[in-house]
Short mmCIF file of C-alpha atoms in Angstrom, two decimals:
data_model
loop_
_atom_site.label_atom_id
_atom_site.label_comp_id
_atom_site.label_asym_id
_atom_site.label_seq_id
_atom_site.Cartn_x
_atom_site.Cartn_y
_atom_site.Cartn_z
CA MET A 262 -19.47 24.69 -4.07
CA GLY A 263 -18.56 25.85 -7.57
CA ARG A 264 -19.61 25.85 -11.16
CA VAL A 265 -18.12 24.32 -14.30
CA GLU A 266 -16.98 26.49 -17.17
CA THR A 267 -18.70 25.44 -20.39
CA GLU A 268 -15.64 26.13 -22.50
CA ALA A 269 -12.13 24.82 -22.09
CA ALA A 270 -9.85 27.23 -20.28
CA ALA A 271 -7.48 29.34 -22.34
CA ARG A 272 -4.06 27.86 -22.99
CA PRO A 273 -1.37 29.38 -20.78
CA ALA A 274 0.56 32.35 -22.14
CA ALA A 275 3.64 31.59 -24.21
CA LEU A 276 2.64 27.92 -24.44
CA ALA A 277 4.15 27.76 -27.91
CA GLU A 278 7.57 28.48 -26.46
CA LEU A 279 7.07 25.80 -23.85
CA GLU A 280 6.31 23.17 -26.48
CA THR A 281 9.73 23.30 -28.12
CA SER A 282 11.38 20.49 -26.14
CA ALA A 283 12.92 17.96 -28.48
CA GLN A 284 12.51 14.89 -26.28
CA GLY A 285 9.96 13.53 -23.86
CA PRO A 286 6.59 15.03 -22.90
CA ARG A 287 5.75 18.49 -24.20
CA MET A 288 4.00 21.20 -22.22
CA SER A 289 0.85 20.58 -24.24
CA ASP A 290 0.84 17.05 -22.79
CA PHE A 291 0.65 18.61 -19.31
CA ALA A 292 -2.03 21.21 -20.07
CA LEU A 293 -5.27 20.75 -18.11
CA PRO A 294 -8.17 21.38 -20.51
CA ASP A 295 -11.07 21.97 -18.13
CA THR A 296 -11.92 24.49 -15.42
CA VAL A 297 -14.26 24.65 -12.45
CA LEU A 298 -14.77 27.72 -10.28
CA VAL A 299 -14.42 27.21 -6.54
CA ASP A 300 -15.51 30.33 -4.66
CA GLY A 301 -14.63 32.33 -7.75
CA THR A 302 -11.15 30.82 -8.22
CA PRO A 303 -10.50 28.78 -11.39
CA ILE A 304 -9.28 25.24 -10.73
CA ARG A 305 -7.80 23.46 -13.73
CA TYR A 306 -8.37 19.71 -14.12
CA ALA A 307 -8.39 16.80 -16.56
CA VAL A 308 -9.95 13.35 -16.80
CA SER A 309 -8.37 10.53 -18.79
CA GLY A 310 -8.12 6.76 -18.92
CA SER A 311 -10.25 3.79 -19.83
CA GLY A 312 -10.95 2.27 -16.42
CA SER A 313 -14.40 1.92 -14.92
CA ARG A 314 -13.30 3.08 -11.45
CA ASP A 315 -12.02 6.50 -10.46
CA LEU A 316 -8.60 7.41 -9.10
CA VAL A 317 -7.90 11.03 -8.10
CA LEU A 318 -4.34 12.36 -7.73
CA VAL A 319 -3.46 15.16 -5.27
CA HIS A 320 -0.01 16.76 -5.57
CA GLY A 321 2.16 18.24 -2.86
CA TYR A 322 3.22 21.67 -1.56
CA ARG A 323 4.40 24.15 -4.21
CA ALA A 324 4.06 21.32 -6.75
CA HIS A 325 1.54 20.61 -9.53
CA HIS A 326 -0.27 17.72 -11.20
CA GLY A 327 2.72 17.04 -13.48
CA TRP A 328 4.53 15.27 -10.63
CA TRP A 329 2.42 12.24 -11.58
CA TYR A 330 3.26 12.26 -15.30
CA ARG A 331 5.47 9.16 -15.26
CA MET A 332 2.70 7.10 -13.67
CA LEU A 333 -0.14 8.40 -15.79
CA PRO A 334 0.00 6.11 -18.87
CA ALA A 335 -0.08 2.94 -16.78
CA LEU A 336 -2.78 4.29 -14.46
CA GLU A 337 -4.96 5.18 -17.44
CA GLU A 338 -5.05 1.53 -18.47
CA ARG A 339 -6.81 0.54 -15.23
CA TRP A 340 -8.55 3.67 -13.93
CA ARG A 341 -10.44 6.76 -14.94
CA VAL A 342 -7.78 9.19 -13.69
CA ILE A 343 -8.71 12.63 -12.33
CA ARG A 344 -5.88 15.12 -11.88
CA PHE A 345 -5.88 18.81 -11.06
CA ASP A 346 -3.83 21.71 -9.76
CA LEU A 347 -4.73 22.92 -6.28
CA SER A 348 -5.45 26.64 -5.97
CA GLY A 349 -2.20 28.59 -5.70
CA HIS A 350 -0.40 25.92 -7.72
CA GLY A 351 0.21 25.11 -11.39
CA ASP A 352 -2.30 26.69 -13.75
CA SER A 353 -5.07 27.05 -11.17
CA GLY A 354 -5.92 30.48 -9.83
CA HIS A 355 -4.51 32.21 -6.77
CA ARG A 356 -6.46 33.27 -3.68
CA ASP A 357 -6.07 35.68 -0.80
CA ARG A 358 -6.35 32.79 1.65
CA TYR A 359 -5.41 29.10 1.59
CA GLY A 360 -5.70 26.16 3.93
CA VAL A 361 -6.57 22.49 4.08
CA ASP A 362 -10.31 23.16 4.00
CA VAL A 363 -9.91 25.38 0.93
CA TRP A 364 -7.88 22.70 -0.85
CA THR A 365 -10.36 20.00 0.18
CA SER A 366 -13.09 22.15 -1.37
CA ASP A 367 -11.04 22.30 -4.59
CA LEU A 368 -10.86 18.50 -4.60
CA ILE A 369 -14.53 17.83 -3.90
CA THR A 370 -15.69 20.40 -6.46
CA VAL A 371 -13.54 18.80 -9.16
CA LEU A 372 -15.03 15.40 -8.29
CA ASP A 373 -18.53 16.87 -8.53
CA ALA A 374 -17.67 18.42 -11.89
CA VAL A 375 -16.64 15.09 -13.41
CA GLY A 376 -19.46 13.08 -11.83
CA SER A 377 -17.22 11.07 -9.51
CA ARG A 378 -19.16 9.65 -6.59
CA GLN A 379 -16.47 7.35 -5.25
CA ALA A 380 -12.74 7.19 -6.00
CA LEU A 381 -9.42 5.90 -4.79
CA LEU A 382 -7.80 9.03 -3.31
CA VAL A 383 -4.03 9.19 -3.83
CA GLY A 384 -1.93 12.00 -2.36
CA HIS A 385 1.78 12.71 -2.29
CA SER A 386 3.36 14.58 0.62
CA MET A 387 1.00 17.49 1.46
CA GLY A 388 -1.49 15.85 -0.91
CA GLY A 389 -1.67 12.90 1.48
CA ARG A 390 -2.49 15.23 4.36
CA ILE A 391 -5.25 16.82 2.30
CA ALA A 392 -6.45 13.29 1.49
CA ALA A 393 -6.72 12.48 5.21
CA VAL A 394 -8.93 15.51 5.85
CA ALA A 395 -11.03 14.93 2.73
CA GLY A 396 -11.48 11.25 3.60
CA ALA A 397 -12.56 12.03 7.16
CA ASP A 398 -14.98 14.78 6.11
CA HIS A 399 -16.41 12.98 3.04
CA PRO A 400 -16.09 9.23 3.74
CA ASP A 401 -18.74 8.23 1.24
CA ARG A 402 -16.80 9.83 -1.62
CA PHE A 403 -13.77 7.56 -1.38
CA GLY A 404 -13.23 3.81 -1.49
CA GLY A 405 -9.69 4.07 -0.13
CA ILE A 406 -6.84 6.47 0.57
CA VAL A 407 -3.17 6.12 -0.39
CA MET A 408 -0.69 8.46 1.27
CA PHE A 409 2.69 8.62 -0.44
CA ASP A 410 5.36 9.80 2.03
CA SER A 411 3.17 12.25 3.96
CA MET A 412 4.37 13.82 7.19
CA LEU A 413 2.03 13.04 10.09
CA ARG A 414 2.79 14.60 13.48
CA PRO A 415 1.07 14.72 16.88
CA ALA A 416 -1.25 17.61 17.72
CA GLY A 417 0.63 20.62 19.03
CA SER A 418 3.85 19.81 17.15
CA PRO A 419 5.83 22.86 16.01
CA PRO A 420 5.66 23.48 12.27
CA PRO A 421 8.54 22.10 10.20
CA ARG A 422 11.19 24.51 9.03
CA MET A 423 10.68 25.62 5.44
CA ALA A 424 12.88 27.61 3.10
CA SER A 425 11.38 31.10 2.93
CA LEU A 426 10.94 33.30 -0.14
CA PRO A 427 11.67 37.02 -0.43
CA PRO A 428 8.59 38.69 1.10
CA GLY A 429 6.16 40.44 -1.19
CA ARG A 430 7.82 39.86 -4.54
CA GLU A 431 8.12 37.13 -7.11
CA ILE A 432 11.42 35.56 -8.09
CA ARG A 433 12.19 36.26 -11.76
CA TYR A 434 14.62 34.78 -14.27
CA PRO A 435 15.54 36.17 -17.69
CA THR A 436 14.38 33.16 -19.74
CA ARG A 437 12.29 30.04 -19.43
CA ASP A 438 15.38 27.84 -19.73
CA VAL A 439 17.17 29.69 -16.93
CA ALA A 440 14.11 29.40 -14.69
CA ALA A 441 13.64 25.69 -15.37
CA ALA A 442 17.35 25.08 -14.76
CA ARG A 443 16.96 26.53 -11.25
CA PHE A 444 14.27 23.99 -10.39
CA ARG A 445 15.19 21.69 -7.50
CA LEU A 446 13.25 19.03 -5.65
CA ARG A 447 12.61 19.89 -2.01
CA PRO A 448 13.60 18.51 0.38
CA PRO A 449 16.92 17.85 -1.33
CA GLN A 450 17.56 14.36 -2.63
CA PRO A 451 19.60 12.75 -5.38
CA GLU A 452 17.94 14.21 -8.46
CA PRO A 453 16.44 11.79 -10.95
CA SER A 454 17.84 12.12 -14.45
CA ALA A 455 17.48 15.42 -16.29
CA GLU A 456 15.05 13.74 -18.69
CA VAL A 457 12.78 12.83 -15.76
CA VAL A 458 12.90 16.22 -14.03
CA ARG A 459 12.78 18.48 -17.11
CA PRO A 460 9.03 18.18 -17.87
CA VAL A 461 8.15 18.84 -14.22
CA ALA A 462 10.46 21.86 -14.13
CA GLU A 463 9.17 23.35 -17.37
CA TYR A 464 5.54 23.13 -16.28
CA ALA A 465 6.45 24.81 -12.98
CA VAL A 466 7.34 28.16 -14.60
CA ARG A 467 5.38 30.86 -16.44
CA PRO A 468 5.97 34.28 -17.97
CA SER A 469 5.97 36.99 -15.30
CA THR A 470 2.94 39.27 -15.34
CA ALA A 471 4.74 41.95 -13.33
CA ALA A 472 7.80 42.44 -15.53
CA GLN A 473 9.79 40.79 -18.25
CA GLY A 474 11.14 37.36 -17.53
CA TRP A 475 9.89 34.09 -16.09
CA THR A 476 8.82 33.04 -12.61
CA TRP A 477 7.30 30.16 -10.66
CA LYS A 478 3.63 29.31 -11.04
CA PHE A 479 2.90 28.68 -7.36
CA ASP A 480 1.63 31.67 -5.37
CA GLN A 481 4.77 33.37 -4.09
CA ARG A 482 2.84 35.74 -1.83
CA GLY A 483 2.83 32.89 0.64
CA LEU A 484 1.34 29.41 0.73
CA PRO A 485 0.72 28.36 4.34
CA LEU A 486 1.59 25.00 5.72
CA ILE A 487 -1.43 22.85 6.49
CA ASP A 488 -2.97 23.12 9.95
CA ASN A 489 -1.41 20.05 11.55
CA ASP A 490 -3.99 19.79 14.33
CA ARG A 491 -6.75 19.67 11.68
CA VAL A 492 -4.96 16.74 10.03
CA THR A 493 -4.38 14.96 13.33
CA GLU A 494 -8.03 15.27 14.28
CA SER A 495 -9.01 13.82 10.91
CA LEU A 496 -6.84 10.73 11.27
CA ALA A 497 -8.97 9.42 14.11
CA ARG A 498 -12.13 9.76 11.98
CA LEU A 499 -10.93 7.89 8.90
CA ARG A 500 -13.15 4.92 8.06
CA ASN A 501 -11.95 4.02 4.58
CA PRO A 502 -9.08 1.59 3.89
CA VAL A 503 -5.77 3.46 4.16
CA TRP A 504 -2.35 2.64 2.70
CA PHE A 505 0.57 4.60 4.14
CA VAL A 506 3.56 4.35 1.81
CA ARG A 507 6.93 5.45 3.12
CA ALA A 508 10.05 6.12 1.08
CA GLY A 509 12.92 4.36 2.82
CA ARG A 510 15.36 7.23 2.23
CA SER A 511 12.88 10.03 2.85
CA LEU A 512 13.88 13.18 4.73
CA ILE A 513 10.18 13.82 5.45
CA VAL A 514 8.93 10.54 6.90
CA SER A 515 11.51 9.75 9.54
CA ASP A 516 11.38 6.72 11.83
CA GLU A 517 9.64 8.96 14.37
CA VAL A 518 7.00 10.06 11.84
CA ALA A 519 6.46 6.48 10.71
CA ALA A 520 5.99 5.33 14.30
CA TYR A 521 3.42 8.06 14.91
CA ALA A 522 1.59 7.15 11.70
CA ARG A 523 1.29 3.56 12.92
CA ALA A 524 -0.20 4.77 16.18
CA ALA A 525 -2.51 7.43 14.74
CA LEU A 526 -3.94 5.84 11.60
CA PRO A 527 -6.94 3.50 11.92
CA ALA A 528 -6.57 -0.15 12.77
CA GLY A 529 -6.22 -2.13 9.58
CA THR A 530 -4.09 0.48 7.81
CA THR A 531 -1.54 -1.10 5.49
CA PHE A 532 2.02 0.20 5.89
CA VAL A 533 4.45 -0.15 2.99
CA THR A 534 8.09 0.93 2.71
CA VAL A 535 9.82 1.43 -0.65
CA PRO A 536 13.38 0.89 0.63
CA GLU A 537 15.58 2.73 -1.87
CA ALA A 538 13.15 5.56 -2.70
CA HIS A 539 13.44 9.20 -1.65
CA HIS A 540 10.63 11.60 -0.77
CA HIS A 541 9.65 12.25 -4.39
CA LEU A 542 9.10 8.55 -4.97
CA VAL A 543 6.43 9.12 -7.61
CA LEU A 544 9.32 10.37 -9.77
CA ASP A 545 12.26 8.25 -8.62
CA ALA A 546 10.46 4.97 -7.80
CA THR A 547 7.67 5.08 -10.36
CA ASP A 548 7.59 1.34 -11.06
CA GLU A 549 7.26 0.47 -7.37
CA CYS A 550 4.42 3.00 -6.95
CA LEU A 551 2.64 1.59 -9.99
CA ARG A 552 2.95 -1.98 -8.72
CA LEU A 553 1.37 -0.93 -5.44
CA LEU A 554 -1.56 0.78 -7.15
CA ALA A 555 -1.98 -2.17 -9.52
CA ASP A 556 -2.38 -4.43 -6.49
CA LEU A 557 -4.88 -2.01 -4.98
CA HIS A 558 -6.93 -2.01 -8.18
CA ALA A 559 -7.77 -5.66 -7.52
CA ASP A 560 -8.21 -5.19 -3.76
CA LEU A 561 -10.60 -2.25 -4.19
CA ALA A 562 -12.74 -3.69 -6.97
CA ALA A 563 -15.43 -4.48 -4.43
CA THR A 564 -15.28 -1.18 -2.53
CA VAL A 565 -14.76 1.48 -5.23
CA ARG A 566 -17.94 1.68 -7.23
CA PRO A 567 -17.63 1.98 -11.04
CA TRP A 568 -18.06 5.65 -11.89
CA SER A 569 -20.64 5.00 -14.61
CA THR A 570 -23.14 3.66 -12.07
CA GLY A 571 -23.20 6.92 -10.13
#
């Protein structure tokens, strides 16, 4: 499916400028040191933590692996944590074509590169939809699936409305600080504190390669929404334990979506609501998310094989 680069990938351009923040995580803390090629596209990833069992994190649409940064230190105490940027996102390469099968290939190739034969698969938003497809297509690779506030809809549903970008051109800002200041969580929600959002915003921007200034890292030529019917078909084939976690104040997982999830996900799925959380609960309800995954660490000890045993 791909091959592993033998040398660490080059540090992103202008990284020195990005490391000047006085407080909190620096950009160097977010940098992904390793690369695997998937159909010729570089996918950046990292492995950390002292646990004997694997946990892999899949970010959402137009996002990047840094969305998980607040959870990472605690997860590393219990798990071997695998994180990466999907193609078209973060520091991974861009393609001419994207889709759920492409992103699933990114995921599986990263797992192959790090020798992970079974993991707890954790996805936020679109990442949860990718997790559903990956879990259905590769059931032996995962001991369980956690979906954090992922939209599930019946087959044939019209696509959700998304804010569009100017066609055929990248959005540019004069400086890194101006670009990062324009960062907003989507869908809109009460923003966590500036200290929480700043590292995520700073990692989301890069120097423009087309002209002077700064722009977003995600592929602005157009990232498609996931094929909903492909996701729906996968739900019926899931055989691993599934945890569907809803944010109580989410604008993505409505009561209607939650009701469909209960009907479509396999019998035995565990449904959890974090009452006061919004869609980006991995940022604004970090402690609650960590408590859930801590409970799962004990529950899955018998079903997620230690990575060192192959």
